[in-house]
PDB file of C-alpha atoms and ligand atoms in Angstrom:
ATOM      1  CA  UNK A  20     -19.078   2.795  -9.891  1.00 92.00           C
ATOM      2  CA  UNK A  21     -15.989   2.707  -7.886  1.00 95.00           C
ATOM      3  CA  UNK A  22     -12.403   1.661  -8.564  1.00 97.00           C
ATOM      4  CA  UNK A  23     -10.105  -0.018  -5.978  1.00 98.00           C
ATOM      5  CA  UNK A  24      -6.282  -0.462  -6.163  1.00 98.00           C
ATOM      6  CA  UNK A  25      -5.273  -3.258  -4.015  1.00 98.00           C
ATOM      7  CA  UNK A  26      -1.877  -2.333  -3.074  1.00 98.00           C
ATOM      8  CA  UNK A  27       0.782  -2.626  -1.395  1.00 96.00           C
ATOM      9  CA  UNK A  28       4.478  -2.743  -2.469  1.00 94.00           C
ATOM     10  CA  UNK A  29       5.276  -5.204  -0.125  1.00 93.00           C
ATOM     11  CA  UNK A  30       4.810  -8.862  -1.443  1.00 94.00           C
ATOM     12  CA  UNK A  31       2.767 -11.879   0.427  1.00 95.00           C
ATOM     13  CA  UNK A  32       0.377  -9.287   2.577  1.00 96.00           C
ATOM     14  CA  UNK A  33      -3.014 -10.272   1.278  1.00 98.00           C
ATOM     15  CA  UNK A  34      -3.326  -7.888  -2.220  1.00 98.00           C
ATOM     16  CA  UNK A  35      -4.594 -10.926  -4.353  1.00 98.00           C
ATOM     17  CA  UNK A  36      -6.316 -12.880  -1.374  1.00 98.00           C
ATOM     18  CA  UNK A  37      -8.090  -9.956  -0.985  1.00 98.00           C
ATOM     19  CA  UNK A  38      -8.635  -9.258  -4.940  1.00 98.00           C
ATOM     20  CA  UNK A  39     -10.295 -12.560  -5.247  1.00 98.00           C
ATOM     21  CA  UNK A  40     -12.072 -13.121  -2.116  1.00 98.00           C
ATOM     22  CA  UNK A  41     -13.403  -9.342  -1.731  1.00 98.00           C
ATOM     23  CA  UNK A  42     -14.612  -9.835  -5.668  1.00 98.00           C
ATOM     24  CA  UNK A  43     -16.521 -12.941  -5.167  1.00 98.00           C
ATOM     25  CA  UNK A  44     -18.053 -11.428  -1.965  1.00 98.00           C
ATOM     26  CA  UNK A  45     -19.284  -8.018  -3.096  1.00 98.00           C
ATOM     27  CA  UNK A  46     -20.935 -10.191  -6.175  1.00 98.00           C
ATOM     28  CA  UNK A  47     -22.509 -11.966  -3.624  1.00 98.00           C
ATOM     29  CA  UNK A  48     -23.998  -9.256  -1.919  1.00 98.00           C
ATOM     30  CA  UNK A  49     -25.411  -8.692  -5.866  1.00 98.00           C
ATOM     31  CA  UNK A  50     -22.928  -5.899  -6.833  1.00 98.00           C
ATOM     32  CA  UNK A  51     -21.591  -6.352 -10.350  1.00 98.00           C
ATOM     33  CA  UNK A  52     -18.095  -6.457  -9.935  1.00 98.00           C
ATOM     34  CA  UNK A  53     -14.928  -6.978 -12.049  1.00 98.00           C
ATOM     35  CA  UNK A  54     -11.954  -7.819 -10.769  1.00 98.00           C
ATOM     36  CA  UNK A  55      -8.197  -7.297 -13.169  1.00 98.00           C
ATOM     37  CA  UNK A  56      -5.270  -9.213 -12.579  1.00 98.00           C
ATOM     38  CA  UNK A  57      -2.536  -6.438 -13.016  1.00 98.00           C
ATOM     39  CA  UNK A  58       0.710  -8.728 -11.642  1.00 97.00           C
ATOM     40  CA  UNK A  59       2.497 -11.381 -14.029  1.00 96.00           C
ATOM     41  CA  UNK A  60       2.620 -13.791 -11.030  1.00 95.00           C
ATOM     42  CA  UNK A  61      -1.201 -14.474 -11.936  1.00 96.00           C
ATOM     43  CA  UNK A  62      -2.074 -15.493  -8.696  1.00 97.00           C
ATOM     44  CA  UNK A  63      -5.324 -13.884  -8.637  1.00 98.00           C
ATOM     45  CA  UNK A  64      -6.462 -15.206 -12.050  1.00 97.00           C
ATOM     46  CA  UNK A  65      -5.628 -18.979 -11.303  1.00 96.00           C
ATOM     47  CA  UNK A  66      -7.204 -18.358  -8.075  1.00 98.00           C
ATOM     48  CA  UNK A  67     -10.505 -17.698  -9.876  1.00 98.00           C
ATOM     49  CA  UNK A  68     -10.919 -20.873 -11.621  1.00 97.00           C
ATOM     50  CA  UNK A  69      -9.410 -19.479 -14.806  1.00 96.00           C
ATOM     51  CA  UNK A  70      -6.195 -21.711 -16.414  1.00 88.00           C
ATOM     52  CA  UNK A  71      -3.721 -19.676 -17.275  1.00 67.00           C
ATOM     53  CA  UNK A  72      -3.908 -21.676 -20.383  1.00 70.00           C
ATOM     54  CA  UNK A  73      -7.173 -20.582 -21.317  1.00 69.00           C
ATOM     55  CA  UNK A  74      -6.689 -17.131 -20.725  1.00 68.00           C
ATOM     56  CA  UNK A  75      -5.848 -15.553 -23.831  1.00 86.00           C
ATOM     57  CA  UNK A  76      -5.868 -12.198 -24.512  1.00 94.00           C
ATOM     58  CA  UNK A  77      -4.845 -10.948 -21.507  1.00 96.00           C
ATOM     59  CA  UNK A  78      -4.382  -7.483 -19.963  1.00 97.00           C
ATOM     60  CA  UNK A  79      -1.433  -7.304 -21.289  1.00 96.00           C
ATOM     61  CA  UNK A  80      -2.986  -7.351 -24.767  1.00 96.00           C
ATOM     62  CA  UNK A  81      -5.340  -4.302 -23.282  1.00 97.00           C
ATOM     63  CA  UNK A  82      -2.519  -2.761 -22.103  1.00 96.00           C
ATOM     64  CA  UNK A  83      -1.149  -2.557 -25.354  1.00 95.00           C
ATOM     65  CA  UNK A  84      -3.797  -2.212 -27.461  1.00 94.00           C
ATOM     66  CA  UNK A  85      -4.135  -5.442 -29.153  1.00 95.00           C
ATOM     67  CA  UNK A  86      -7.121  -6.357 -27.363  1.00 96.00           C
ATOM     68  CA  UNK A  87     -10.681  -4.784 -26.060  1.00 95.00           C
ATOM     69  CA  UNK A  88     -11.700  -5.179 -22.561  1.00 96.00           C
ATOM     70  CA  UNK A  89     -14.713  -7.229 -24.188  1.00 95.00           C
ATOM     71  CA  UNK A  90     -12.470  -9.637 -26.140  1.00 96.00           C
ATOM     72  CA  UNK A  91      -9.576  -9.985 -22.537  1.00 96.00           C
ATOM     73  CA  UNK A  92     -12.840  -9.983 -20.220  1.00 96.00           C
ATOM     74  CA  UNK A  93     -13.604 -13.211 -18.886  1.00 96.00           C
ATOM     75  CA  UNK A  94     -16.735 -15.058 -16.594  1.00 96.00           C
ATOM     76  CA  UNK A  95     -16.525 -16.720 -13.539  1.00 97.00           C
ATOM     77  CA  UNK A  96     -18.833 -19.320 -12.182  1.00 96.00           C
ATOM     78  CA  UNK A  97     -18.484 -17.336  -9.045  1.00 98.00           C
ATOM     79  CA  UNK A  98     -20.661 -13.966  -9.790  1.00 98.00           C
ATOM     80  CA  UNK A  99     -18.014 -11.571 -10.883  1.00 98.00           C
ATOM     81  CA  UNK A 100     -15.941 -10.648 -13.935  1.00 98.00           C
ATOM     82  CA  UNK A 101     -11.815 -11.162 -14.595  1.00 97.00           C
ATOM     83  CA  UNK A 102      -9.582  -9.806 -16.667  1.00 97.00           C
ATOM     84  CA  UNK A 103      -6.630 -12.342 -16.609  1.00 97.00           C
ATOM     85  CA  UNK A 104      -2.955 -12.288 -16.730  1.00 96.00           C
ATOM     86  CA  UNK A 105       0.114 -14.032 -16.920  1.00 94.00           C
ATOM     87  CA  UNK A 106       3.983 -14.054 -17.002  1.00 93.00           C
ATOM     88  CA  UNK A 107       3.545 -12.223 -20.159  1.00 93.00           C
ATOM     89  CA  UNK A 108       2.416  -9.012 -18.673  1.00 94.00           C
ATOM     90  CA  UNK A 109       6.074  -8.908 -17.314  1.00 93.00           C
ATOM     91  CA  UNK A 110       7.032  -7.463 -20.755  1.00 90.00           C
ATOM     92  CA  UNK A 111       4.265  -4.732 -20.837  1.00 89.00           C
ATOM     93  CA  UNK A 112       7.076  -2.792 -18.052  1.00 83.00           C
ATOM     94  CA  UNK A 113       8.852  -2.616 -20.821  1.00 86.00           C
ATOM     95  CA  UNK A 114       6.675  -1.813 -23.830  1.00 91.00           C
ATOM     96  CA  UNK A 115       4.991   0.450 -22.566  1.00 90.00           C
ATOM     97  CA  UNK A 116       7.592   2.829 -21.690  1.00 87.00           C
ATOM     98  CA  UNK A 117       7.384   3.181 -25.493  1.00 89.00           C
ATOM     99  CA  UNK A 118       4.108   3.913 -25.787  1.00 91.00           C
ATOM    100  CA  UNK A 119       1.703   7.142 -25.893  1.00 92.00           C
ATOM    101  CA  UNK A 120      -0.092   7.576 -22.400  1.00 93.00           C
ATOM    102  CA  UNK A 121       2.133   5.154 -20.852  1.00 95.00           C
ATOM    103  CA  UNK A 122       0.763   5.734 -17.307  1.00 96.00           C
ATOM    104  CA  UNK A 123      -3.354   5.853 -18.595  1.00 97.00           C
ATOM    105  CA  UNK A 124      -3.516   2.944 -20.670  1.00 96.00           C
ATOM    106  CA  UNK A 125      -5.668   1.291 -17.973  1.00 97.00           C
ATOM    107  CA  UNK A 126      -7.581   3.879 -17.051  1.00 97.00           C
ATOM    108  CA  UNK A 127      -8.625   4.793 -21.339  1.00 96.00           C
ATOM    109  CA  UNK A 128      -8.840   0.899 -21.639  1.00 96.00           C
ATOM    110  CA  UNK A 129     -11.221   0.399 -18.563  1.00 96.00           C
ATOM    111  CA  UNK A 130     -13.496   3.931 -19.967  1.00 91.00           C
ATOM    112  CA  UNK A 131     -15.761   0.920 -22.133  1.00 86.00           C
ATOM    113  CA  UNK A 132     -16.621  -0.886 -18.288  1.00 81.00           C
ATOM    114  CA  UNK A 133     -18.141   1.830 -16.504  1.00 81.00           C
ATOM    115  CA  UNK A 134     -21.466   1.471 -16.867  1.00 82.00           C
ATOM    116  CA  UNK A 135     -21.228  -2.304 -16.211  1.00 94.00           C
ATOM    117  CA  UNK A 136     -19.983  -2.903 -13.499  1.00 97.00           C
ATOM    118  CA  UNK A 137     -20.574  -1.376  -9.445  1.00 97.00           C
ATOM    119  CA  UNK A 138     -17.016  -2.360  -8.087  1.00 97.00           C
ATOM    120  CA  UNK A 139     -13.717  -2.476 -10.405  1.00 98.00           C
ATOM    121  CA  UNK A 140     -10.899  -4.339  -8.297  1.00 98.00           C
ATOM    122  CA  UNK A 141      -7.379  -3.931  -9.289  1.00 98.00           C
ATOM    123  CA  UNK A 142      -5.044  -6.786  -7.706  1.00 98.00           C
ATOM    124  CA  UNK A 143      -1.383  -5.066  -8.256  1.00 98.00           C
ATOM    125  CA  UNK A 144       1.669  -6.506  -7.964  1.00 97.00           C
ATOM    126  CA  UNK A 145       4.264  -5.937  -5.439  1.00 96.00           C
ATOM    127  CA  UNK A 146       6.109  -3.229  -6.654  1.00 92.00           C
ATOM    128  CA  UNK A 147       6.249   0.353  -7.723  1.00 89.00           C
ATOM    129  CA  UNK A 148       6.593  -0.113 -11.253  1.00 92.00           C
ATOM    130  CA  UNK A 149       4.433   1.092 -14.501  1.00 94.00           C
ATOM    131  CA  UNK A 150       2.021  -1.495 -14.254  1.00 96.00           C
ATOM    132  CA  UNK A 151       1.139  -0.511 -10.428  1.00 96.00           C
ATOM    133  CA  UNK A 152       1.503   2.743 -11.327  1.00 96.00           C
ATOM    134  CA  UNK A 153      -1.351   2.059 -14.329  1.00 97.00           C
ATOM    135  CA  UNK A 154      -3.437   1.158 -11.296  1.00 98.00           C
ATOM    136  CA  UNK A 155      -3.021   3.987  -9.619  1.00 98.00           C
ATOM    137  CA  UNK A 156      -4.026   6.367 -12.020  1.00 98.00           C
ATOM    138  CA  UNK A 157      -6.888   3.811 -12.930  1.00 98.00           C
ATOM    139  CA  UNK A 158      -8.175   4.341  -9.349  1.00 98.00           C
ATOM    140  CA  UNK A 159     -10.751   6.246  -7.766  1.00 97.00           C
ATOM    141  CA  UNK A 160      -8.760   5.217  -4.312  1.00 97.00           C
ATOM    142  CA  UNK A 161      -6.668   2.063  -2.877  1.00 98.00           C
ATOM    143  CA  UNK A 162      -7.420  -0.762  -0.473  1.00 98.00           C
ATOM    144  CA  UNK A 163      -4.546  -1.232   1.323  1.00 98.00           C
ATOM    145  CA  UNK A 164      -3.955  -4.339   2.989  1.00 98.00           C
ATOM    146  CA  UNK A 165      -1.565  -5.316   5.338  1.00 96.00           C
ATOM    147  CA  UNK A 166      -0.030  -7.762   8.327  1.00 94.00           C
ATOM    148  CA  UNK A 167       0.778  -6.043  11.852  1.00 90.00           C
ATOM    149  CA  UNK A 168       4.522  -6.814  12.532  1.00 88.00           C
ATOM    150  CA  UNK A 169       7.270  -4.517  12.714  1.00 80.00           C
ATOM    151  CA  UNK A 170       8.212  -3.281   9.930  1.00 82.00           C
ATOM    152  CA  UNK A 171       5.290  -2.888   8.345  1.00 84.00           C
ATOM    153  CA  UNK A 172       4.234   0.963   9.581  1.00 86.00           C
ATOM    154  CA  UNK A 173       7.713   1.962   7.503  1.00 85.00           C
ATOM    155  CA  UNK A 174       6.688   0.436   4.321  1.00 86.00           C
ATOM    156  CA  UNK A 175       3.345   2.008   4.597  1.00 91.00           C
ATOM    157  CA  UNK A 176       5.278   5.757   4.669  1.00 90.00           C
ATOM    158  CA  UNK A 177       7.103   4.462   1.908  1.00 90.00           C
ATOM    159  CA  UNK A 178       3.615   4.052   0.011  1.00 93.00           C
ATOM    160  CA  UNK A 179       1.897   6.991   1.699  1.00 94.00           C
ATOM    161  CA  UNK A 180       4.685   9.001  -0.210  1.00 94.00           C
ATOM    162  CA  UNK A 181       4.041   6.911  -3.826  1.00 94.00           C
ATOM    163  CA  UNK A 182       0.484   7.501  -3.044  1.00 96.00           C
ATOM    164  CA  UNK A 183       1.086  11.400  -2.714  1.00 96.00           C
ATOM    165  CA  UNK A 184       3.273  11.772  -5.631  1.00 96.00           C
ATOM    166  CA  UNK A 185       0.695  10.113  -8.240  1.00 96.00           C
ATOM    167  CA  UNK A 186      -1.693  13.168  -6.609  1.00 97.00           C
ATOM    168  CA  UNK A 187      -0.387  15.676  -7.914  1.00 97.00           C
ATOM    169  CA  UNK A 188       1.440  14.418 -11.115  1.00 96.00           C
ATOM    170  CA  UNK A 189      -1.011  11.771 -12.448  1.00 97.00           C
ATOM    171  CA  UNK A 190      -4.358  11.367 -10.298  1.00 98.00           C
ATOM    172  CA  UNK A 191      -5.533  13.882  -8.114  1.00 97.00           C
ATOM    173  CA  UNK A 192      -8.804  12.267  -7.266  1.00 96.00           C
ATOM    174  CA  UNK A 193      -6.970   9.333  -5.519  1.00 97.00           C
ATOM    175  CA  UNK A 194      -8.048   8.582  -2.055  1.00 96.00           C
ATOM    176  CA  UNK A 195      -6.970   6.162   0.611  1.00 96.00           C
ATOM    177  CA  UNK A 196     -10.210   4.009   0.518  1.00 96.00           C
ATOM    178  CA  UNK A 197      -8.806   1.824   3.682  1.00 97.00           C
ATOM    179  CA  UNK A 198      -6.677   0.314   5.241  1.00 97.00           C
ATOM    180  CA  UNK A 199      -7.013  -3.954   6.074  1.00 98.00           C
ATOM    181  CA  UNK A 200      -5.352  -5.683   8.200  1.00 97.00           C
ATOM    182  CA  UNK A 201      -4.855  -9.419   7.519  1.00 97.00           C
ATOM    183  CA  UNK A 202      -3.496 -12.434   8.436  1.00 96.00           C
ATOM    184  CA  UNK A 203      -4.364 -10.996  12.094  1.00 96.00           C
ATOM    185  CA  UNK A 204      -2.842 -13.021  14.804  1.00 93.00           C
ATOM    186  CA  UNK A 205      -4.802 -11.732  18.068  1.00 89.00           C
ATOM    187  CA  UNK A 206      -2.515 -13.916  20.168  1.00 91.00           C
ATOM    188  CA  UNK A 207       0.314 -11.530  19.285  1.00 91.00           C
ATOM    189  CA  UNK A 208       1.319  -8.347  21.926  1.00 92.00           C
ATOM    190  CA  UNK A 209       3.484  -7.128  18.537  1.00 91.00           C
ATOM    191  CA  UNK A 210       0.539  -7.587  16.220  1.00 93.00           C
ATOM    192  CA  UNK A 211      -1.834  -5.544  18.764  1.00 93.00           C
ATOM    193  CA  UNK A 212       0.434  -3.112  19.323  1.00 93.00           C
ATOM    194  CA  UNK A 213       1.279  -2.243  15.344  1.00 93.00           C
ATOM    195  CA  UNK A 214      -3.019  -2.448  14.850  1.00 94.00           C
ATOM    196  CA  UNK A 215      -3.379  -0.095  18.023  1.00 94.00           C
ATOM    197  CA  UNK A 216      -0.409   2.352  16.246  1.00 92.00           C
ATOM    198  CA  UNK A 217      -2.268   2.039  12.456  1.00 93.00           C
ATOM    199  CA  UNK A 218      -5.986   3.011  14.689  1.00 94.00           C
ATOM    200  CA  UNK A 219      -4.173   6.023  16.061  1.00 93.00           C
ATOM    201  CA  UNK A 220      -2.380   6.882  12.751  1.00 91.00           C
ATOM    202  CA  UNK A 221      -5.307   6.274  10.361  1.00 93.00           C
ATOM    203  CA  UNK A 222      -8.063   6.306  12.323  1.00 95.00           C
ATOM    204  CA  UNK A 223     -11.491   5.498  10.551  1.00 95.00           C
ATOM    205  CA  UNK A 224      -9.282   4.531   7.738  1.00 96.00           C
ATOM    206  CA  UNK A 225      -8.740   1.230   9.386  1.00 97.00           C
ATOM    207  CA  UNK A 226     -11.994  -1.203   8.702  1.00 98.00           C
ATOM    208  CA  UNK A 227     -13.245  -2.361  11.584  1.00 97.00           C
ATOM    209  CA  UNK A 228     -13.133  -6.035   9.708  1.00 98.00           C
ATOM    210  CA  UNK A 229     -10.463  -7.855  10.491  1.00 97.00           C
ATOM    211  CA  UNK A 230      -8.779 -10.792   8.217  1.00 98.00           C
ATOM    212  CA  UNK A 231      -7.723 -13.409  10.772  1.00 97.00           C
ATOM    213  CA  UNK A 232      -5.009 -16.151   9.849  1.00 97.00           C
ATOM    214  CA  UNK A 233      -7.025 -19.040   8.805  1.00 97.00           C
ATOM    215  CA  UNK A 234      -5.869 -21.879   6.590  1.00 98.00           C
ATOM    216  CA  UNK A 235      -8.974 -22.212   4.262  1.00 98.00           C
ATOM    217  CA  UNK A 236      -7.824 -18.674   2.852  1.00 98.00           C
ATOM    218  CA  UNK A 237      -4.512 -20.302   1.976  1.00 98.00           C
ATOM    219  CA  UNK A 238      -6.396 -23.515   0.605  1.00 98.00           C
ATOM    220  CA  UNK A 239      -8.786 -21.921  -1.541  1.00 98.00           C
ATOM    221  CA  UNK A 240      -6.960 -20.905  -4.182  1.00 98.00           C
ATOM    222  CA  UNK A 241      -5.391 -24.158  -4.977  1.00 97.00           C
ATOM    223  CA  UNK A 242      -8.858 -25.448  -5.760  1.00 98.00           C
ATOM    224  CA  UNK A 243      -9.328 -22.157  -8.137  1.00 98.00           C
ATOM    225  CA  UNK A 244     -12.472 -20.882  -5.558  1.00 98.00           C
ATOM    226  CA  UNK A 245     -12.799 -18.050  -3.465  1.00 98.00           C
ATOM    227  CA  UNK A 246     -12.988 -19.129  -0.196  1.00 98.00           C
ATOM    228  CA  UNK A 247     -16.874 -18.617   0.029  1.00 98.00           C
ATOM    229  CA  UNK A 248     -17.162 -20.999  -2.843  1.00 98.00           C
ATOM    230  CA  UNK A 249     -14.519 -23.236  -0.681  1.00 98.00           C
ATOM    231  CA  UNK A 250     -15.489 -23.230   2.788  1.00 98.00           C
ATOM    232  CA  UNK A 251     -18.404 -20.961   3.431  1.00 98.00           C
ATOM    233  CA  UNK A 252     -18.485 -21.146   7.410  1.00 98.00           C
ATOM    234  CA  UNK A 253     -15.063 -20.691   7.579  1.00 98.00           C
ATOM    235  CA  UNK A 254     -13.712 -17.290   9.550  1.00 98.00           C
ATOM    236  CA  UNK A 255     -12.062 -16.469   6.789  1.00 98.00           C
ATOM    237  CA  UNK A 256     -15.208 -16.396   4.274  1.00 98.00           C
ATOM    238  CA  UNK A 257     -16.960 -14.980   7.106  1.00 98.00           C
ATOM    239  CA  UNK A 258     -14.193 -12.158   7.176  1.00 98.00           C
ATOM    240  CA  UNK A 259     -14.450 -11.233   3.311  1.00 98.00           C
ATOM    241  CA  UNK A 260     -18.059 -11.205   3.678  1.00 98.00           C
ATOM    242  CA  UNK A 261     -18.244  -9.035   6.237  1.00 98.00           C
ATOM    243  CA  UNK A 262     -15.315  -6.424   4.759  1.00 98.00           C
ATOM    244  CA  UNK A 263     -17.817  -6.332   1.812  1.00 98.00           C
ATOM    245  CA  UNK A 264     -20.553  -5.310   3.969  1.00 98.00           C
ATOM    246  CA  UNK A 265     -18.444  -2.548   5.330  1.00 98.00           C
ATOM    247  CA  UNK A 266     -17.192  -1.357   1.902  1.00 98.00           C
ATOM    248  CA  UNK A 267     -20.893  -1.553   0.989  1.00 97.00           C
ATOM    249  CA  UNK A 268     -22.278   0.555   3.971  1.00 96.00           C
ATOM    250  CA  UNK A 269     -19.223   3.224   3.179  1.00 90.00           C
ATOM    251  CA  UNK A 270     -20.284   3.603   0.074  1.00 83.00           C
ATOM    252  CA  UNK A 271     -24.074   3.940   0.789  1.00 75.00           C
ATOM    253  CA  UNK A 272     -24.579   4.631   4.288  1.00 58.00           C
TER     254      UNK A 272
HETATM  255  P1  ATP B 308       2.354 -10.832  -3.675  1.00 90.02           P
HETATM  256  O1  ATP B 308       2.967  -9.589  -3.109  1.00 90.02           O
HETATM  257  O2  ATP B 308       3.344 -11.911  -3.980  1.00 90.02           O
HETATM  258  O3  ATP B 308       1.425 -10.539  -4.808  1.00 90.02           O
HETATM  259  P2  ATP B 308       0.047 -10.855  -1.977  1.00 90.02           P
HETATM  260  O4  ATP B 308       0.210  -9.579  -1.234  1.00 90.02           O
HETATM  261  O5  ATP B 308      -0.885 -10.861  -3.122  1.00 90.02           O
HETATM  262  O6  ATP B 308       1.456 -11.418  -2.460  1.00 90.02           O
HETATM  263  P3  ATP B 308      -1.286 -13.227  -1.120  1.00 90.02           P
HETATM  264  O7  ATP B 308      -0.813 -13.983  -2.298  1.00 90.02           O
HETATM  265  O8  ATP B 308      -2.710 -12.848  -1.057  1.00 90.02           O
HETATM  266  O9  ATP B 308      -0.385 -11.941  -0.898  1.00 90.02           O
HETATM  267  O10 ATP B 308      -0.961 -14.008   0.241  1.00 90.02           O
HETATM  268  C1  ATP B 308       0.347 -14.531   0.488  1.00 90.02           C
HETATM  269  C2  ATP B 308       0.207 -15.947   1.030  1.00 90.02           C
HETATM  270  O11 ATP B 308      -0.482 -15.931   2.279  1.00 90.02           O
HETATM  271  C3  ATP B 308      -0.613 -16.864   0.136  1.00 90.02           C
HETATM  272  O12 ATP B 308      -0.079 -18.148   0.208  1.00 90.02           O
HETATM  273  C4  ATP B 308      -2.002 -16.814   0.741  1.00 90.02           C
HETATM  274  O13 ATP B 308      -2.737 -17.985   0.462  1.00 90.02           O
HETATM  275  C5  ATP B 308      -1.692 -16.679   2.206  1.00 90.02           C
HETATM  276  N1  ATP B 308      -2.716 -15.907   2.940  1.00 90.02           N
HETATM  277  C6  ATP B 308      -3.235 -14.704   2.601  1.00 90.02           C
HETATM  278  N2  ATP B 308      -4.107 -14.282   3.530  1.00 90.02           N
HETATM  279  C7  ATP B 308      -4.155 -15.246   4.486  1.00 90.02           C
HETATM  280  C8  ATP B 308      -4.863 -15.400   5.726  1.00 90.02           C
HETATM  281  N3  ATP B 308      -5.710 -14.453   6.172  1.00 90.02           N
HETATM  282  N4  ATP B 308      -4.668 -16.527   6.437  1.00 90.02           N
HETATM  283  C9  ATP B 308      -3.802 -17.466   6.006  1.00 90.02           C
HETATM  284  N5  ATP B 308      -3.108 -17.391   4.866  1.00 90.02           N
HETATM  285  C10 ATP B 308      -3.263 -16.295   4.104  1.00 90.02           C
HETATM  286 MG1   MG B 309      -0.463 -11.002  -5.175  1.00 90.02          MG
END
């Protein structure tokens, strides 16, 4: 069983394209997978097919202990697992400065799923705040993706360092699982020359799969389906699948 942070503090790179579309493809590769929605935008949950409307408890409920990971845990018609949110995890920044274990109550609630699941993947929201933080320390190591333009390589230091500091106050196991780039534009010198920088940087850190910009990835989610359930022969399905075939072949080579 493995636990991935998708993160990245830096908003619109991929995190909850990625959640979704990663989850729905590891499943379909027959890994039992379960993927949390841990940002009160609740992009990733809508973008499973689940109404924010019907999703109720939420994590935030788990987060504070009103809830079981059983009673917030939801099915998909697409092969994997969610546990939803909404705007009202917003609040749980708050509360939960109050409470016991502030920066574990993820990881204590999530003890219950091991044995059920192969994959856990955490979709965080783009910040450095408690709930990300909850992720962290949740995580065996983080997915990190990103888009190749300029300022990009100084926002990764900037997380590099967040990643560091939750080592050795809060989760020492944490490891950088990868690094993704997305919404790849191979037309672009700038874009090849940032990807060429992250190889040298983070060598085998970087998957080889690449995310291109493709418009059935932005589609998708309006029609709550991960792209493979969307547009199957599109590049970007056939990207998602193949990043879960390299995940998979990491794992067990
Ligand atoms: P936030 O930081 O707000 O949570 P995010 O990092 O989760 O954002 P996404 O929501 O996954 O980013 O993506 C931002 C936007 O870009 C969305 O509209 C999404 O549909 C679109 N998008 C993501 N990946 C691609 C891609 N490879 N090709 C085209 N559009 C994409
Ligand atoms: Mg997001």
């Amino acid at each position: 069983m493995k636990v991935l942070a998708i993160t990245n503090q830096k908003g619109g790179v991929g995190k909850t394209t990625t959640a979704v579309n990663l989850a729905a493809s590891l499943a379909a590769e027959g890994q039992r997978v379960l993927m949390i929605d841990l940002d009160p935008q609740g992009n990733a949950t809508t973008g499973s097919g689940i109404t924010k409307k019907e999703a109720l408890p939420t994590v935030y409920q788990l987060l504070i202990g009103a809830a079981t990971l059983t009673e917030v845990c939801i099915q998909t018609e697409f092969g994997f697992d969610v546990l939803p949110a909404n705007r009202e995890l917003a609040g749980a920044e708050v509360e939960l400065i109050e409470l016991d274990e502030r920066e574990y109550r993820l990881k204590n609630a999530l003890q219950a799923g091991h044995a059920t699941y192969d994959f856990i993947l955490i979709d965080c929201p783009p910040a450095l705040n408690m709930l990300t933080v909850n992720g962290l320390v949740a995580a065996d190591s983080v997915l990190i993706p990103m888009q190749c333009e300029y300022y990009a390589l100084e926002g990764l230091s900037d997380l590099v360092e967040t990643l560091r500091k939750v080592r050795s106050h809060l989760n020492s196991r944490l490891e950088i699982e990868g690094l993704l780039r997305t919404m790849y534009n191979s037309q672009s010198t700038l874009t090849q020359q940032v990807s060429n920088e992250l190889e040298n940087h983070f060598g085998s850190k970087v998957y080889q799969t690449i995310v291109p910009r493709n418009v059935r990835l932005a589609e998708a989610p309006s029609y709550g389906k991960p792209v493979i359930a969307f547009d199957k022969s599109s590049k970007g399905a056939q990207a998602y699948s193949a990043l879960a075939r390299e995940i998979l072949e990491r794992v067990a080579p």
